[in-house]
Tab-separated table of C-alpha atoms and ligand atoms in Angstrom:
chain	number	residue	atom	x	y	z
A	454	MET	CA	121.825	69.227	139.387
A	455	PRO	CA	122.804	72.807	140.448
A	456	ALA	CA	121.844	75.334	137.784
A	457	THR	CA	125.413	76.210	136.709
A	458	THR	CA	126.412	72.568	136.417
A	459	GLU	CA	123.324	71.829	134.366
A	460	LEU	CA	124.046	74.752	132.039
A	461	ASP	CA	127.642	73.623	131.708
A	462	HIS	CA	126.516	70.111	130.929
A	463	ARG	CA	124.167	71.415	128.196
A	464	TYR	CA	126.949	73.651	126.899
A	465	GLN	CA	129.369	70.734	126.551
A	466	SER	CA	126.752	68.671	124.784
A	467	ALA	CA	125.842	71.537	122.386
A	468	LYS	CA	129.513	72.211	121.724
A	469	ALA	CA	130.078	68.576	120.743
A	470	THR	CA	126.970	68.519	118.529
A	471	LEU	CA	127.980	71.733	116.767
A	472	ALA	CA	131.619	70.682	116.344
A	473	GLN	CA	130.571	67.398	114.790
A	474	ARG	CA	128.604	69.345	112.174
A	475	GLY	CA	131.019	72.170	111.469
A	476	GLN	CA	128.773	74.748	113.188
A	477	GLU	CA	131.051	75.779	116.104
A	478	HIS	CA	130.718	79.466	115.175
A	479	VAL	CA	127.294	79.444	116.865
A	480	LEU	CA	129.056	79.614	120.252
A	481	ARG	CA	131.396	82.408	119.173
A	482	TRP	CA	129.917	84.962	121.633
A	483	TRP	CA	129.365	82.536	124.524
A	484	GLU	CA	131.882	84.101	126.927
A	485	GLY	CA	130.151	87.498	126.856
A	486	LEU	CA	126.577	86.169	127.238
A	487	ALA	CA	124.439	86.631	130.357
A	488	PRO	CA	123.080	83.373	131.915
A	489	ASN	CA	119.585	83.909	130.445
A	490	ASP	CA	120.999	84.472	126.981
A	491	ARG	CA	123.172	81.372	127.307
A	492	ASP	CA	120.055	79.408	128.150
A	493	SER	CA	118.256	80.795	125.050
A	494	LEU	CA	121.142	79.886	122.780
A	495	LEU	CA	121.341	76.344	124.124
A	496	THR	CA	117.581	75.961	123.798
A	497	ASP	CA	117.872	76.951	120.120
A	498	VAL	CA	120.659	74.426	119.542
A	499	GLU	CA	118.666	71.705	121.309
A	500	SER	CA	115.542	72.404	119.243
A	501	ILE	CA	117.238	71.708	115.905
A	502	PRO	CA	116.321	68.361	114.297
A	503	TRP	CA	119.938	67.414	113.650
A	504	ASP	CA	118.921	63.987	112.353
A	505	ILE	CA	117.410	65.500	109.198
A	506	LEU	CA	119.320	68.772	108.958
A	507	GLY	CA	122.641	67.268	107.863
A	508	SER	CA	121.255	65.647	104.759
A	509	LEU	CA	118.987	68.619	104.003
A	510	ILE	CA	122.051	70.868	103.923
A	511	HIS	CA	123.559	68.623	101.263
A	512	THR	CA	120.440	68.215	99.168
A	513	HIS	CA	118.734	71.599	99.562
A	514	VAL	CA	121.366	74.163	100.572
A	515	LEU	CA	124.756	73.249	99.109
A	516	ALA	CA	122.937	71.904	96.076
A	517	THR	CA	119.733	73.154	94.541
A	518	PRO	CA	117.415	70.158	94.367
A	519	THR	CA	116.900	69.155	90.756
A	520	ARG	CA	113.314	69.672	89.831
A	521	ASN	CA	111.997	66.828	87.810
A	522	ILE	CA	109.984	68.271	84.977
A	523	PRO	CA	106.566	66.812	85.666
A	524	GLN	CA	105.697	64.263	82.985
A	525	ASP	CA	102.476	62.604	81.924
A	526	LEU	CA	100.189	64.952	83.791
A	527	ARG	CA	96.471	64.616	83.407
A	528	PRO	CA	93.744	66.979	84.520
A	529	ALA	CA	92.261	65.913	87.837
A	530	GLU	CA	88.639	64.908	88.110
A	531	VAL	CA	86.821	67.736	89.855
A	532	HIS	CA	83.313	67.766	91.307
A	533	PRO	CA	81.685	70.806	89.680
A	534	ALA	CA	80.280	73.630	91.797
A	535	GLU	CA	76.868	73.054	90.206
A	536	PRO	CA	76.061	69.386	89.585
A	537	GLN	CA	74.580	68.043	86.373
A	538	ALA	CA	70.878	67.300	86.775
A	539	LYS	CA	71.513	63.598	87.382
A	540	PHE	CA	73.750	64.444	90.371
A	541	THR	CA	71.433	66.940	92.045
A	542	LYS	CA	70.240	64.357	94.531
A	543	LYS	CA	73.818	63.299	95.300
A	544	TYR	CA	74.662	66.926	96.173
A	545	ASP	CA	71.490	67.369	98.226
A	546	ASP	CA	72.238	64.183	100.146
A	547	ALA	CA	75.835	65.324	100.671
A	548	ARG	CA	74.628	68.629	102.137
A	549	LYS	CA	72.393	66.704	104.516
A	550	LEU	CA	75.274	64.455	105.537
A	551	GLY	CA	77.550	67.469	106.037
A	552	ARG	CA	75.016	69.106	108.349
A	553	GLN	CA	74.709	65.869	110.261
A	554	LEU	CA	78.507	65.666	110.723
A	555	LEU	CA	78.478	69.201	112.100
A	556	THR	CA	75.525	68.582	114.375
A	557	GLU	CA	77.119	65.416	115.716
A	558	GLY	CA	80.296	67.318	116.601
A	559	ARG	CA	82.574	65.394	114.270
A	560	VAL	CA	84.199	68.446	112.629
A	561	ALA	CA	86.876	70.800	113.980
A	562	ALA	CA	88.109	74.088	112.517
A	563	PHE	CA	91.846	74.388	112.003
A	564	THR	CA	93.543	77.658	111.088
A	565	VAL	CA	97.210	77.764	110.171
A	566	ALA	CA	98.608	81.072	111.387
A	567	GLY	CA	102.296	80.370	111.838
A	568	GLY	CA	103.536	82.226	108.765
A	569	GLN	CA	105.768	85.268	108.942
A	570	GLY	CA	103.648	87.534	106.753
A	571	THR	CA	106.771	88.973	105.173
A	572	ARG	CA	105.108	90.208	102.005
A	573	LEU	CA	102.389	92.030	103.925
A	574	GLY	CA	105.045	93.437	106.206
A	575	VAL	CA	103.175	93.241	109.505
A	576	ASP	CA	104.778	93.093	112.899
A	577	GLY	CA	103.069	90.365	114.902
A	578	PRO	CA	100.421	87.818	113.928
A	579	LYS	CA	98.762	88.321	110.534
A	580	GLY	CA	95.480	87.279	112.164
A	581	GLU	CA	95.484	90.593	114.044
A	582	VAL	CA	95.259	92.620	110.859
A	583	GLU	CA	91.977	94.528	110.507
A	584	VAL	CA	90.579	93.164	107.304
A	585	THR	CA	86.879	93.980	107.063
A	586	PRO	CA	85.767	96.763	104.691
A	587	ALA	CA	84.143	98.519	107.682
A	588	GLY	CA	83.915	97.944	111.431
A	589	GLY	CA	87.619	97.163	111.912
A	590	ARG	CA	87.313	93.425	112.481
A	591	THR	CA	90.472	91.352	112.380
A	592	LEU	CA	91.004	88.045	110.592
A	593	PHE	CA	91.011	86.198	113.928
A	594	GLN	CA	87.760	87.930	114.863
A	595	ILE	CA	86.048	86.914	111.620
A	596	PHE	CA	87.010	83.274	112.130
A	597	GLY	CA	86.157	83.347	115.844
A	598	GLU	CA	82.705	84.714	114.993
A	599	THR	CA	82.352	82.127	112.234
A	600	VAL	CA	83.021	79.296	114.673
A	601	LEU	CA	80.611	80.854	117.171
A	602	ALA	CA	77.863	81.208	114.561
A	603	ALA	CA	78.386	77.588	113.415
A	604	ARG	CA	78.225	76.340	117.024
A	605	ARG	CA	74.890	78.107	117.444
A	606	ARG	CA	73.544	76.846	114.144
A	607	TYR	CA	74.508	73.219	114.674
A	608	GLY	CA	73.973	73.227	118.436
A	609	CYS	CA	77.309	71.694	119.127
A	610	ALA	CA	80.696	72.547	120.647
A	611	ILE	CA	82.851	72.875	117.536
A	612	PRO	CA	86.466	73.258	118.693
A	613	TRP	CA	88.880	75.638	116.951
A	614	TYR	CA	92.556	74.743	116.631
A	615	VAL	CA	94.994	77.488	115.673
A	616	MET	CA	98.580	76.790	114.748
A	617	THR	CA	100.977	79.594	115.593
A	618	SER	CA	104.765	79.654	115.453
A	619	PRO	CA	107.197	80.141	118.337
A	620	ALA	CA	107.762	83.629	116.901
A	621	ASN	CA	104.109	84.733	117.196
A	622	HIS	CA	102.653	82.286	119.735
A	623	ASP	CA	102.704	84.555	122.804
A	624	ALA	CA	101.322	87.504	120.835
A	625	THR	CA	98.536	85.302	119.436
A	626	VAL	CA	97.608	83.922	122.859
A	627	ALA	CA	97.537	87.485	124.219
A	628	CYS	CA	95.319	88.609	121.342
A	629	PHE	CA	92.810	85.808	121.979
A	630	ALA	CA	92.777	86.532	125.732
A	631	ARG	CA	92.365	90.282	125.160
A	632	ASN	CA	89.392	89.584	122.891
A	633	GLY	CA	87.704	87.132	125.255
A	634	TYR	CA	88.353	84.288	122.802
A	635	PHE	CA	85.868	86.011	120.487
A	636	GLY	CA	82.977	84.774	122.604
A	637	LEU	CA	84.072	81.125	122.497
A	638	PRO	CA	84.724	79.037	125.608
A	639	PRO	CA	88.538	79.162	126.031
A	640	GLU	CA	88.657	75.390	126.515
A	641	ASP	CA	87.348	74.954	122.964
A	642	VAL	CA	90.105	77.104	121.446
A	643	VAL	CA	93.431	75.292	121.205
A	644	LEU	CA	96.493	77.305	120.237
A	645	PHE	CA	99.779	75.525	119.630
A	646	PRO	CA	103.067	76.372	117.928
A	647	GLN	CA	104.518	74.712	114.878
A	648	GLY	CA	108.081	73.515	114.401
A	649	MET	CA	110.972	75.692	113.303
A	650	LEU	CA	114.054	75.020	111.218
A	651	PRO	CA	117.202	77.091	111.071
A	652	ALA	CA	117.876	79.373	108.121
A	653	LEU	CA	121.234	78.544	106.541
A	654	ASP	CA	123.643	80.626	104.528
A	655	PHE	CA	124.584	79.382	101.076
A	656	ASP	CA	127.556	77.496	102.589
A	657	GLY	CA	125.199	75.540	104.831
A	658	LYS	CA	126.180	77.440	108.003
A	659	LEU	CA	123.701	78.406	110.695
A	660	LEU	CA	123.114	82.144	111.029
A	661	LEU	CA	122.855	84.023	114.314
A	662	SER	CA	119.971	86.501	114.438
A	663	ASP	CA	121.500	87.830	117.660
A	664	LYS	CA	124.612	86.871	119.571
A	665	HIS	CA	122.473	84.475	121.597
A	666	ARG	CA	119.858	83.393	119.037
A	667	ILE	CA	119.996	81.167	115.977
A	668	ALA	CA	118.027	82.494	112.998
A	669	MET	CA	115.075	80.123	112.701
A	670	ALA	CA	111.942	80.085	110.542
A	671	PRO	CA	108.664	78.139	110.691
A	672	ASP	CA	108.840	74.837	108.794
A	673	GLY	CA	105.924	75.632	106.447
A	674	HIS	CA	102.194	74.934	106.636
A	675	GLY	CA	103.088	71.310	105.873
A	676	GLY	CA	104.612	71.300	109.356
A	677	SER	CA	101.043	71.499	110.679
A	678	LEU	CA	100.551	67.732	110.457
A	679	LYS	CA	103.492	66.939	112.708
A	680	ALA	CA	102.632	69.878	114.954
A	681	LEU	CA	99.070	68.589	115.447
A	682	ALA	CA	100.501	65.331	116.751
A	683	LYS	CA	103.412	66.756	118.711
A	684	ASN	CA	101.223	69.219	120.613
A	685	ARG	CA	98.629	66.546	121.363
A	686	ALA	CA	95.983	68.386	119.338
A	687	LEU	CA	95.255	65.150	117.455
A	688	ALA	CA	94.800	63.295	120.737
A	689	ASP	CA	92.521	66.108	121.917
A	690	MET	CA	90.462	65.765	118.733
A	691	CYS	CA	90.094	62.021	119.260
A	692	LYS	CA	88.948	62.611	122.833
A	693	ARG	CA	86.277	64.982	121.559
A	694	GLY	CA	85.112	62.589	118.837
A	695	ILE	CA	86.381	64.784	115.986
A	696	GLU	CA	86.814	62.901	112.715
A	697	ILE	CA	87.350	65.645	110.148
A	698	ILE	CA	89.700	68.634	110.298
A	699	SER	CA	88.562	71.658	108.313
A	700	TYR	CA	91.866	73.333	107.370
A	701	PHE	CA	92.097	76.936	106.173
A	702	GLN	CA	94.678	79.687	106.184
A	703	VAL	CA	94.574	82.738	108.380
A	704	ASP	CA	94.846	85.162	105.491
A	705	ASN	CA	91.630	84.312	103.615
A	706	PRO	CA	88.686	86.274	105.071
A	707	LEU	CA	86.246	84.601	102.654
A	708	ALA	CA	87.030	81.047	103.840
A	709	LYS	CA	83.931	78.946	104.653
A	710	PRO	CA	85.161	76.311	107.085
A	711	PHE	CA	81.743	74.760	107.670
A	712	ASP	CA	80.548	73.907	104.189
A	713	PRO	CA	77.990	71.069	104.408
A	714	LEU	CA	78.380	70.133	100.723
A	715	PHE	CA	82.175	69.824	100.930
A	716	LEU	CA	81.963	67.875	104.191
A	717	GLY	CA	79.249	65.571	102.899
A	718	LEU	CA	81.020	64.782	99.604
A	719	HIS	CA	84.262	64.171	101.509
A	720	ALA	CA	82.622	61.709	103.880
A	721	ASP	CA	80.437	60.076	101.241
A	722	THR	CA	83.370	59.242	98.938
A	723	GLY	CA	85.552	57.993	101.792
A	724	SER	CA	88.119	60.650	100.988
A	725	GLU	CA	90.975	61.039	103.457
A	726	MET	CA	91.898	64.497	102.217
A	727	SER	CA	89.778	66.800	100.076
A	728	THR	CA	90.576	70.112	98.458
A	729	LYS	CA	88.619	73.024	97.083
A	730	VAL	CA	89.788	74.341	93.752
A	731	THR	CA	88.845	77.282	91.573
A	732	ARG	CA	89.150	77.749	87.848
A	733	LYS	CA	92.382	79.514	87.039
A	734	ALA	CA	92.192	83.200	86.135
A	735	ASP	CA	94.704	82.645	83.308
A	736	ASP	CA	97.052	79.939	82.049
A	737	LEU	CA	99.983	81.146	84.149
A	738	GLU	CA	98.161	82.220	87.302
A	739	ARG	CA	100.405	81.969	90.365
A	740	VAL	CA	98.515	79.143	92.062
A	741	GLY	CA	99.258	75.460	92.567
A	742	ASN	CA	97.916	73.325	89.721
A	743	VAL	CA	95.901	70.371	90.960
A	744	CYS	CA	96.386	67.477	88.525
A	745	VAL	CA	97.022	63.750	88.349
A	746	GLN	CA	100.399	62.064	87.927
A	747	ASP	CA	100.903	58.305	88.008
A	748	GLY	CA	97.349	57.879	89.227
A	749	ARG	CA	97.834	60.235	92.196
A	750	VAL	CA	96.454	63.702	92.745
A	751	VAL	CA	99.344	66.155	92.969
A	752	VAL	CA	99.639	69.901	93.332
A	753	ILE	CA	102.319	71.443	91.146
A	754	GLU	CA	103.382	74.983	91.916
A	755	TYR	CA	103.011	77.459	89.052
A	756	SER	CA	106.781	77.919	89.032
A	757	ASP	CA	107.275	74.190	88.331
A	758	PHE	CA	104.377	73.807	85.895
A	759	PRO	CA	105.667	73.352	82.344
A	760	ASP	CA	104.272	75.782	79.767
A	761	VAL	CA	103.188	72.915	77.574
A	762	TYR	CA	100.664	71.936	80.258
A	763	ALA	CA	99.810	75.471	81.328
A	764	HIS	CA	98.716	76.382	77.793
A	765	ALA	CA	97.167	73.006	76.878
A	766	THR	CA	93.554	73.093	75.708
A	767	HIS	CA	90.747	70.639	75.083
A	768	ALA	CA	89.346	70.232	71.581
A	769	ASP	CA	86.750	72.938	72.348
A	770	GLY	CA	89.496	75.422	73.249
A	771	SER	CA	88.880	75.371	76.997
A	772	ARG	CA	91.870	75.194	79.375
A	773	LYS	CA	92.898	71.614	80.088
A	774	PHE	CA	94.637	72.168	83.432
A	775	ASP	CA	92.222	74.541	85.086
A	776	ALA	CA	92.118	73.553	88.764
A	777	GLY	CA	93.868	76.035	91.066
A	778	ASN	CA	94.564	75.167	94.709
A	779	ILE	CA	93.028	77.663	97.174
A	780	ALA	CA	94.411	76.028	100.315
A	781	ILE	CA	91.094	74.902	101.793
A	782	HIS	CA	91.235	71.252	102.750
A	783	LEU	CA	89.443	68.613	104.772
A	784	LEU	CA	91.656	66.012	106.407
A	785	ASP	CA	90.511	62.951	108.298
A	786	VAL	CA	91.955	62.810	111.793
A	787	ALA	CA	92.733	59.120	111.149
A	788	PHE	CA	94.661	60.077	107.975
A	789	VAL	CA	96.850	62.612	109.777
A	790	ASP	CA	97.364	60.119	112.585
A	791	ARG	CA	98.422	57.453	110.077
A	792	LEU	CA	100.842	59.746	108.258
A	793	VAL	CA	102.446	61.007	111.425
A	794	GLY	CA	102.606	57.474	112.833
A	795	GLN	CA	104.483	56.352	109.732
A	796	SER	CA	107.149	59.003	110.426
A	797	LEU	CA	105.633	61.109	107.696
A	798	GLN	CA	108.125	63.230	105.884
A	799	LEU	CA	106.612	65.631	103.407
A	800	PRO	CA	109.186	66.896	100.905
A	801	PHE	CA	111.092	70.040	101.788
A	802	ARG	CA	111.187	73.040	99.444
A	803	ARG	CA	114.099	75.434	99.235
A	804	ALA	CA	113.368	79.165	99.320
A	805	GLU	CA	116.066	81.820	99.073
A	806	LYS	CA	115.297	84.715	101.422
A	807	LYS	CA	116.819	87.777	103.046
A	808	VAL	CA	117.685	86.881	106.638
A	809	ALA	CA	119.233	89.464	108.985
A	810	PHE	CA	122.241	88.140	110.883
A	811	VAL	CA	125.122	89.000	113.201
A	812	ASP	CA	128.428	88.765	111.321
A	813	ALA	CA	131.825	87.575	112.593
A	814	SER	CA	132.645	91.052	113.920
A	815	GLY	CA	129.407	91.181	115.924
A	816	GLU	CA	127.688	93.670	113.604
A	817	ARG	CA	124.064	93.098	112.627
A	818	VAL	CA	123.658	92.912	108.853
A	819	GLU	CA	120.367	93.570	107.036
A	820	PRO	CA	120.970	91.984	103.638
A	821	LYS	CA	119.663	93.719	100.515
A	822	SER	CA	119.389	90.498	98.529
A	823	PRO	CA	118.681	86.887	99.507
A	824	ASN	CA	121.531	85.482	101.596
A	825	ALA	CA	119.986	82.368	103.089
A	826	VAL	CA	117.941	79.271	102.447
A	827	LYS	CA	114.736	78.549	104.337
A	828	LEU	CA	113.250	75.073	104.253
A	829	GLU	CA	109.499	74.535	104.201
A	830	MET	CA	106.984	71.737	103.810
A	831	PHE	CA	103.634	72.300	102.064
A	832	VAL	CA	100.440	70.702	103.340
A	833	PHE	CA	99.104	69.997	99.847
A	834	ASP	CA	101.871	67.436	99.348
A	835	ALA	CA	99.829	65.189	101.645
A	836	ILE	CA	97.038	64.917	99.049
A	837	GLY	CA	99.058	62.425	97.007
A	838	LEU	CA	99.202	60.167	100.068
A	839	ALA	CA	95.453	60.193	100.688
A	840	ARG	CA	92.972	57.528	99.694
A	841	ASN	CA	90.133	58.694	97.395
A	842	PRO	CA	91.078	62.398	97.427
A	843	LEU	CA	88.110	64.518	96.448
A	844	LEU	CA	88.270	67.855	94.635
A	845	LEU	CA	85.387	70.305	94.657
A	846	GLU	CA	85.238	73.349	92.427
A	847	VAL	CA	84.038	76.528	94.093
A	848	ASP	CA	83.466	80.074	92.926
A	849	ARG	CA	86.570	82.061	93.771
A	850	ALA	CA	84.540	85.226	94.368
A	851	GLU	CA	82.639	83.405	97.110
A	852	GLU	CA	85.505	81.739	98.978
A	853	PHE	CA	88.961	83.058	98.204
A	854	SER	CA	90.563	86.453	98.553
A	855	PRO	CA	93.870	86.074	100.393
A	856	VAL	CA	95.766	88.928	101.993
A	857	LYS	CA	99.359	88.380	100.901
A	858	ASN	CA	100.751	91.728	99.758
A	859	ALA	CA	100.758	95.283	101.082
A	860	THR	CA	99.327	96.619	97.808
A	861	GLY	CA	98.046	95.399	94.460
A	862	VAL	CA	97.038	91.790	93.821
A	863	ASP	CA	95.916	89.792	96.879
A	864	SER	CA	96.197	92.728	99.245
A	865	LEU	CA	94.060	94.246	102.000
A	866	GLU	CA	92.476	96.469	99.378
A	867	THR	CA	91.356	93.559	97.175
A	868	ALA	CA	90.200	91.499	100.192
A	869	LYS	CA	88.011	94.399	101.405
A	870	ARG	CA	86.622	94.936	97.919
A	871	ASP	CA	85.841	91.210	97.593
A	872	GLN	CA	84.081	91.099	100.983
A	873	THR	CA	81.847	94.007	99.980
A	874	SER	CA	81.142	92.364	96.611
A	875	ARG	CA	80.164	89.069	98.235
A	876	ALA	CA	77.920	90.809	100.765
A	877	CYS	CA	76.204	92.690	97.922
A	878	ARG	CA	75.605	89.500	95.936
A	879	TRP	CA	74.141	87.779	99.004
A	880	LEU	CA	71.856	90.759	99.693
A	881	GLU	CA	70.665	90.959	96.103
A	882	ALA	CA	69.955	87.217	96.082
A	883	ALA	CA	67.608	87.918	99.015
A	884	GLY	CA	65.878	90.670	97.063
A	885	VAL	CA	67.654	93.711	98.564
A	886	SER	CA	68.363	96.557	96.187
A	887	VAL	CA	72.080	97.436	96.175
A	888	PRO	CA	73.346	100.698	94.630
A	889	ARG	CA	75.884	99.983	91.905
A	890	LYS	CA	78.141	102.197	89.805
A	891	PRO	CA	77.756	102.350	86.005
A	892	ASP	CA	80.505	99.703	85.677
A	893	GLY	CA	78.495	97.350	87.905
A	894	GLN	CA	80.713	97.615	90.984
A	895	PRO	CA	78.956	98.212	94.353
A	896	ASP	CA	78.611	101.910	95.106
A	897	LEU	CA	78.922	101.440	98.872
A	898	THR	CA	80.936	99.599	101.481
A	899	ILE	CA	79.414	96.676	103.376
A	900	ALA	CA	80.870	94.464	106.076
A	901	MET	CA	78.679	91.439	106.765
A	902	ALA	CA	79.569	89.620	109.979
A	903	PRO	CA	79.281	85.813	110.299
A	904	SER	CA	76.681	86.407	113.029
A	905	PHE	CA	74.499	87.998	110.338
A	906	ALA	CA	75.029	85.344	107.664
A	907	LEU	CA	77.294	82.320	107.361
A	908	GLU	CA	76.085	81.733	103.830
A	909	ALA	CA	73.946	83.505	101.238
A	910	ALA	CA	70.742	81.730	102.227
A	911	ASP	CA	70.955	83.167	105.772
A	912	VAL	CA	70.381	86.734	104.599
A	913	ALA	CA	66.660	86.170	104.037
A	914	GLU	CA	66.180	85.361	107.755
A	915	ASN	CA	67.731	88.689	108.796
A	916	ILE	CA	66.354	90.854	106.069
A	917	ASP	CA	64.535	93.146	108.519
A	918	ARG	CA	67.932	94.153	109.948
A	919	VAL	CA	69.111	95.539	106.610
A	920	PRO	CA	68.699	99.319	106.314
A	921	LYS	CA	67.823	100.954	103.018
A	922	LEU	CA	71.110	101.012	101.141
A	923	LYS	CA	72.110	104.337	99.608
A	924	PRO	CA	75.043	105.184	97.329
A	925	ARG	CA	78.348	105.664	99.175
A	926	ASP	CA	76.926	104.275	102.432
A	927	THR	CA	79.147	102.410	104.843
A	928	VAL	CA	77.187	99.598	106.488
A	929	VAL	CA	78.115	96.974	109.056
A	930	LEU	CA	75.638	94.086	109.334
A	931	THR	CA	75.984	92.090	112.541
B	1238	LIG	P1	102.126	81.949	103.064
B	1238	LIG	O1	102.903	80.907	102.396
B	1238	LIG	O2	101.363	82.857	102.202
B	1238	LIG	O3	103.102	82.730	104.025
B	1238	LIG	O4	101.193	81.243	104.108
B	1238	LIG	P2	102.902	83.972	104.985
B	1238	LIG	O5	103.779	83.713	106.123
B	1238	LIG	O6	101.490	84.255	105.354
B	1238	LIG	O7	103.444	85.183	104.153
B	1238	LIG	P3	104.882	85.441	103.516
B	1238	LIG	O8	105.123	84.326	102.516
B	1238	LIG	O9	105.879	85.461	104.628
B	1238	LIG	O10	104.703	86.774	102.865
B	1238	LIG	C1	99.941	80.760	103.808
B	1238	LIG	C2	99.292	80.351	105.112
B	1238	LIG	O11	100.058	79.342	105.743
B	1238	LIG	C3	100.428	79.755	107.054
B	1238	LIG	C4	100.349	81.260	107.057
B	1238	LIG	O12	100.166	81.752	108.364
B	1238	LIG	C5	99.157	81.479	106.143
B	1238	LIG	O13	97.962	81.251	106.854
B	1238	LIG	N1	101.801	79.267	107.324
B	1238	LIG	C6	102.787	79.477	106.422
B	1238	LIG	C7	102.040	78.653	108.513
B	1238	LIG	O14	101.131	78.473	109.353
B	1238	LIG	N2	103.301	78.228	108.770
B	1238	LIG	C8	104.317	78.393	107.903
B	1238	LIG	O15	105.448	77.964	108.212
B	1238	LIG	C9	104.058	79.031	106.701
């Protein structure tokens, strides 16, 4: 078909689709658009999953979905970080099994990096943010070096899958290329974009971010399951003999994707999806609460968690619902394949956000308050669908310090502080003397690269590379 005829054909089809759904305004600026811009606009229209959008507008945009107050919740059974004496052997065996799974090449790393990083306020991929307390390493670099160190340790080609979004995909690919794939063979690093959904105004109308673009947003980290299948990453995993996906988020520099204990317990219990949890910092901490409802493990967001449960205590006064989700999961490839094959539909969540748009007069508007609904799926909603889900408690200080905000709680500042603190604890456990302030905080800055130590026990092997640590030093251990 000649190019103009093809474009016209697509235009007629888009026009009919939009008219049928009361969204004709999307083509308002068509006459003045250059051919390339017309193509972009049609591509946006064609990418929209119209089959689900219509009903979502009714249930999640025009109406606010009624939240059922969770009833009959019970605390979930959690494997403790330190086992009781009678389970020591079980944990030791699990560690052995985990190492075996890694050595046999049955585990892949999977980073979700498709988010918009709005709270942090970065332009471009969050993974490019320099996050180490010294040495200027980025989040992507830390994880790249972690995968590299694990490949060396286990003598096996562990692949790394990274989910981007259409908004940051090209920038992420360029970053990986510029950095030589962080020393990894490019064929073992698989980058693919997640799905997008349009943002809608409160009347359920599509917004234009430009005269030729529909305002779209990533469909949440829950979109990763469909995206793995759609981009043939699942098929690629099967070809490589991968059985377990180690899922973690791009904004947590303390994540340990290759934890033999977690892997071994997951495999040993026949769990299809496992999750690491930490004890909550306080009753109302802003984390998902991992509990049991109707015999299924569920994660209930802090905003939906009734006070009566949040403040509930055991007879000894300890917190009853104390398992906080830290977004570190293991998923069986076969489980994801099954869910996706069954036309998996994780529930959508409504979030009201500020979305810039072009108004009817062609002016760009930067709203000062939320003007639109974004729709997202959350990966933890898959836990309730898994057989034998396993929960493992870990020490937050060792594994979780997310970079969410520009300042304050969960910011770059706290993530850098927590990396130094962990490095100091690991050094002290190996007998190194670390200068500390009177309040016990480290009196220096230390960045410890994954090539130096993947876990605390590795420090002893490299002890001769540690200089004498003096107050207010800045040290990078590689
Ligand atoms: P957050 O929900 O914290 O979102 O994502 P964010 O995009 O990083 O930051 P805000 O909310 O805009 O400030 C947690 C993790 O899930 C990934 C993010 O990249 C981050 O690793 N994520 C989130 C996706 O991969 N896709 C999404 O659609 C949403």
